[in-house]
């Protein structure tokens, strides 16, 4: 079984974002679900540190979201993940063609993060036994360790709870058939602060990024500081329902 990231400081100080939301709610009825979604789910985060460090806070470089935990997610066809070319060990007949949808479930066993790839939407049965040649040799262990995928020291963190938002790409106007040429579905953690030590890591000279759900729309906000505080800029808003997006070059359906 292969352990492969898809590429955290879990930020507690989101006071400014909450203050703006609370002020807006004085004029209309709203609940916390308008910003941070419904029931929380578990996610997995990855914290990146200097290569020669002990993963202390003073050596922190970046925090990213790896993905949702213990949920079966349609990630797209085999060929975009190179499951049929760079990876060996897929049983004969497990997938019928390189356009078959591959489903991913991320799990934590208390010691490391495990990626399991399936050929069905329930992620049922045995996952495909996939092995990488000359690529990932380091398991995604939870403790501080060197990881060539991230070019430094990393720590994976499991059971990070946030409400989820789903963004699914479709190939038809009625949003019934998921795409077979791109990533099919992405799951975001609402309110999670993706952050970087550099002040200009994101567009607009911003150091962190956060997604929220506002009246059914998936909103992306960039923040001045690396803890999702300071000045902010809304850079993206994906409406609810089935709609075409030039940015994503496909029909989209969001749920948050």
Coordinates of C-alpha atoms in Angstrom, one line a residue:
X1 CA 0.0 0.0 0.0
X2 CA 1.4 3.4 -1.0
X3 CA 1.5 6.4 1.2
X4 CA 1.3 9.5 -1.0
X5 CA 0.4 13.1 -0.1
X6 CA -2.0 15.1 -2.4
X7 CA -0.6 18.3 -1.4
X8 CA -0.7 23.3 10.3
X9 CA -0.9 25.6 12.2
X10 CA -4.6 25.3 13.2
X11 CA -5.3 28.9 13.7
X12 CA -7.3 29.8 16.8
X13 CA -7.4 33.5 16.2
X14 CA -10.1 34.1 13.6
X15 CA -11.6 37.0 15.6
X16 CA -11.7 39.5 12.7
X17 CA -13.5 37.1 10.4
X18 CA -16.0 36.3 13.1
X19 CA -16.5 40.0 14.0
X20 CA -17.3 40.9 10.4
X21 CA -19.8 38.0 10.2
X22 CA -21.5 39.0 13.5
X23 CA -21.9 42.6 12.3
X24 CA -23.5 41.4 9.1
X25 CA -25.9 39.2 11.1
X26 CA -27.3 42.1 13.0
X27 CA -29.4 43.0 10.0
X28 CA -30.7 39.5 9.2
X29 CA -31.3 36.1 10.8
X30 CA -28.3 33.8 10.4
X31 CA -26.5 31.0 12.1
X32 CA -22.9 29.8 12.4
X33 CA -23.7 27.4 9.6
X34 CA -23.7 30.4 7.2
X35 CA -19.9 30.8 7.7
X36 CA -18.5 27.5 8.8
X37 CA -21.0 25.0 7.5
X38 CA -22.8 22.2 9.3
X39 CA -21.7 19.3 11.3
X40 CA -17.9 19.0 11.6
X41 CA -15.9 16.2 9.9
X42 CA -12.3 15.0 10.5
X43 CA -9.6 16.3 8.3
X44 CA -5.8 15.7 8.0
X45 CA -3.4 18.6 7.9
X46 CA 0.3 18.8 7.2
X47 CA 2.7 21.2 8.9
X48 CA 6.0 21.9 7.1
X49 CA 9.2 23.1 8.9
X50 CA 12.8 24.0 8.0
X51 CA 14.8 20.9 6.8
X52 CA 17.3 20.9 9.7
X53 CA 14.7 21.7 12.4
X54 CA 13.0 19.7 15.2
X55 CA 9.6 20.9 14.0
X56 CA 9.4 23.6 16.6
X57 CA 7.1 26.6 16.1
X58 CA 10.1 28.9 15.5
X59 CA 11.0 26.8 12.4
X60 CA 7.5 26.6 10.9
X61 CA 7.2 27.3 7.2
X62 CA 3.7 26.3 6.0
X63 CA 0.5 24.6 6.9
X64 CA -1.7 22.8 4.3
X65 CA -4.8 20.6 4.2
X66 CA -4.1 17.1 3.0
X67 CA -7.7 16.0 2.8
X68 CA -10.8 14.8 4.6
X69 CA -10.4 11.7 6.8
X70 CA -12.3 8.4 6.6
X71 CA -14.5 9.6 3.7
X72 CA -14.6 8.1 0.2
X73 CA -13.9 10.9 -2.3
X74 CA -14.0 10.6 -6.2
X75 CA -10.7 12.0 -7.2
X76 CA -10.8 11.6 -11.0
X77 CA -9.7 9.1 -13.7
X78 CA -6.7 6.9 -13.3
X79 CA -4.6 8.6 -15.9
X80 CA -4.5 12.0 -14.2
X81 CA -3.2 10.3 -11.0
X82 CA -0.9 8.1 -13.1
X83 CA -2.1 5.1 -11.3
X84 CA -1.7 3.0 -14.4
X85 CA 1.7 4.2 -15.5
X86 CA 4.0 5.3 -12.6
X87 CA 2.4 2.9 -10.1
X88 CA 2.7 -0.9 -10.2
X89 CA 0.8 -3.6 -8.4
X90 CA -2.8 -2.8 -9.6
X91 CA -4.5 -6.1 -9.9
X92 CA -5.6 -7.2 -13.4
X93 CA -9.2 -6.2 -13.9
X94 CA -9.4 -3.9 -10.8
X95 CA -9.8 -1.0 -13.2
X96 CA -11.2 -1.4 -16.7
X97 CA -9.5 1.6 -18.3
X98 CA -7.4 4.6 -17.6
X99 CA -10.6 6.7 -17.7
X100 CA -12.1 4.8 -14.8
X101 CA -12.9 6.9 -11.7
X102 CA -10.4 6.4 -8.8
X103 CA -11.7 6.9 -5.3
X104 CA -9.5 7.9 -2.4
X105 CA -9.9 7.4 1.4
X106 CA -7.4 8.9 3.8
X107 CA -7.1 7.1 7.1
X108 CA -5.1 7.5 10.3
X109 CA -4.0 4.5 12.4
X110 CA -2.5 6.4 15.2
X111 CA 1.0 6.2 13.8
X112 CA 0.8 7.3 10.2
X113 CA -1.5 8.5 7.4
X114 CA -2.6 5.9 5.0
X115 CA -4.0 6.4 1.4
X116 CA -6.3 3.8 0.1
X117 CA -7.4 3.8 -3.6
X118 CA -10.6 2.1 -4.7
X119 CA -12.6 1.4 -7.8
X120 CA -16.0 2.1 -6.4
X121 CA -17.9 5.0 -4.8
X122 CA -18.4 3.3 -1.5
X123 CA -14.6 2.5 -1.1
X124 CA -15.8 -1.0 -0.2
X125 CA -13.8 -4.3 -0.6
X126 CA -10.1 -4.4 -0.7
X127 CA -8.2 -1.3 -1.9
X128 CA -5.8 -1.6 -4.8
X129 CA -2.4 -2.6 -3.7
X130 CA -0.3 0.2 -5.2
X131 CA 3.5 0.5 -5.1
X132 CA 5.6 3.3 -6.3
X133 CA 9.0 2.7 -8.0
X134 CA 11.7 5.2 -7.2
X135 CA 9.4 7.7 -5.7
X136 CA 7.9 7.8 -2.2
X137 CA 10.0 5.9 0.3
X138 CA 8.9 7.7 3.5
X139 CA 5.6 6.7 5.2
X140 CA 3.5 9.6 6.3
X141 CA 4.1 9.2 10.0
X142 CA 2.6 11.6 12.5
X143 CA 5.8 12.6 14.2
X144 CA 8.4 15.0 13.0
X145 CA 10.3 13.5 10.1
X146 CA 12.0 14.4 6.9
X147 CA 9.8 14.0 3.8
X148 CA 11.2 14.4 0.2
X149 CA 7.7 15.3 -1.1
X150 CA 7.7 18.5 0.9
X151 CA 11.5 19.2 0.8
X152 CA 11.8 19.5 4.5
X153 CA 10.6 18.3 7.9
X154 CA 6.9 17.6 8.3
X155 CA 4.3 16.6 10.8
X156 CA 0.9 15.2 9.8
X157 CA -2.0 15.9 12.1
X158 CA -5.2 13.8 12.1
X159 CA -8.7 14.4 13.5
X160 CA -8.7 18.1 12.7
X161 CA -12.4 18.9 12.9
X162 CA -14.1 21.4 10.6
X163 CA -17.3 21.5 8.7
X164 CA -16.8 20.3 5.1
X165 CA -17.5 22.0 1.8
X166 CA -17.7 19.9 -1.4
X167 CA -16.8 21.2 -4.9
X168 CA -17.5 18.7 -7.7
X169 CA -16.7 19.1 -11.4
X170 CA -19.1 17.9 -14.0
X171 CA -18.9 17.4 -17.8
X172 CA -22.5 18.3 -18.5
X173 CA -24.8 21.3 -17.9
X174 CA -27.1 19.4 -15.6
X175 CA -24.3 18.2 -13.3
X176 CA -25.0 14.5 -13.6
X177 CA -21.7 13.1 -15.0
X178 CA -18.5 13.9 -13.2
X179 CA -15.5 14.9 -15.3
X180 CA -13.0 12.3 -16.6
X181 CA -10.3 14.8 -17.5
X182 CA -9.6 16.5 -14.2
X183 CA -9.9 16.2 -10.5
X184 CA -13.6 15.2 -9.9
X185 CA -14.2 16.4 -6.4
X186 CA -12.4 18.5 -3.8
X187 CA -13.4 18.7 -0.1
X188 CA -12.4 21.8 1.8
X189 CA -12.4 22.4 5.6
X190 CA -14.5 25.5 6.2
X191 CA -12.7 27.9 8.5
X192 CA -9.3 26.1 8.2
X193 CA -6.4 28.5 7.9
X194 CA -3.9 27.5 5.1
X195 CA -0.9 29.6 5.9
X196 CA 2.7 30.3 4.9
X197 CA 5.6 32.1 6.7
X198 CA 6.1 34.3 3.6
X199 CA 3.8 37.4 3.5
X200 CA 3.4 37.1 -0.3
X201 CA 2.8 33.4 -0.7
X202 CA -0.7 33.9 -2.0
X203 CA -2.1 36.4 -4.5
X204 CA -2.6 40.0 -3.4
X205 CA 0.5 39.8 -1.2
X206 CA -1.3 37.7 1.3
X207 CA 0.1 35.0 3.7
X208 CA -2.9 32.9 4.4
X209 CA -6.1 31.6 2.9
X210 CA -9.5 30.5 4.3
X211 CA -12.7 29.2 2.9
X212 CA -16.1 29.9 4.3
X213 CA -19.7 29.3 3.3
X214 CA -21.8 32.4 3.0
X215 CA -25.5 32.0 2.1
X216 CA -24.7 28.8 0.3
X217 CA -21.7 30.2 -1.7
X218 CA -18.2 28.9 -1.2
X219 CA -16.0 32.0 -0.6
X220 CA -12.2 32.1 -0.6
X221 CA -10.6 34.9 1.4
X222 CA -6.9 35.8 1.5
X223 CA -5.4 37.3 4.7
X224 CA -2.6 39.6 5.4
X225 CA -1.1 37.6 8.3
X226 CA -0.1 33.9 8.6
X227 CA -2.9 33.3 11.1
X228 CA -5.8 34.4 8.9
X229 CA -5.9 37.9 10.6
X230 CA -5.3 41.4 9.5
X231 CA -6.5 42.9 6.2
X232 CA -8.4 40.5 4.0
X233 CA -9.4 40.2 0.3
X234 CA -12.2 38.0 -1.1
X235 CA -10.8 36.5 -4.3
X236 CA -13.4 33.9 -5.2
X237 CA -17.0 33.0 -4.7
X238 CA -18.6 29.9 -6.2
X239 CA -22.4 30.0 -6.1
X240 CA -24.5 27.1 -4.9
X241 CA -26.2 24.8 -7.4
X242 CA -25.0 23.7 -10.8
X243 CA -23.1 26.5 -12.6
X244 CA -20.3 27.0 -15.1
X245 CA -17.0 28.4 -13.9
X246 CA -14.4 29.9 -16.2
X247 CA -11.8 29.6 -13.4
X248 CA -12.4 25.8 -13.1
X249 CA -13.3 25.4 -16.8
X250 CA -16.2 23.1 -16.0
X251 CA -19.6 22.8 -14.6
X252 CA -19.5 22.9 -10.8
X253 CA -21.8 22.0 -8.0
X254 CA -20.9 23.2 -4.5
X255 CA -22.3 22.0 -1.2
X256 CA -21.5 23.6 2.1

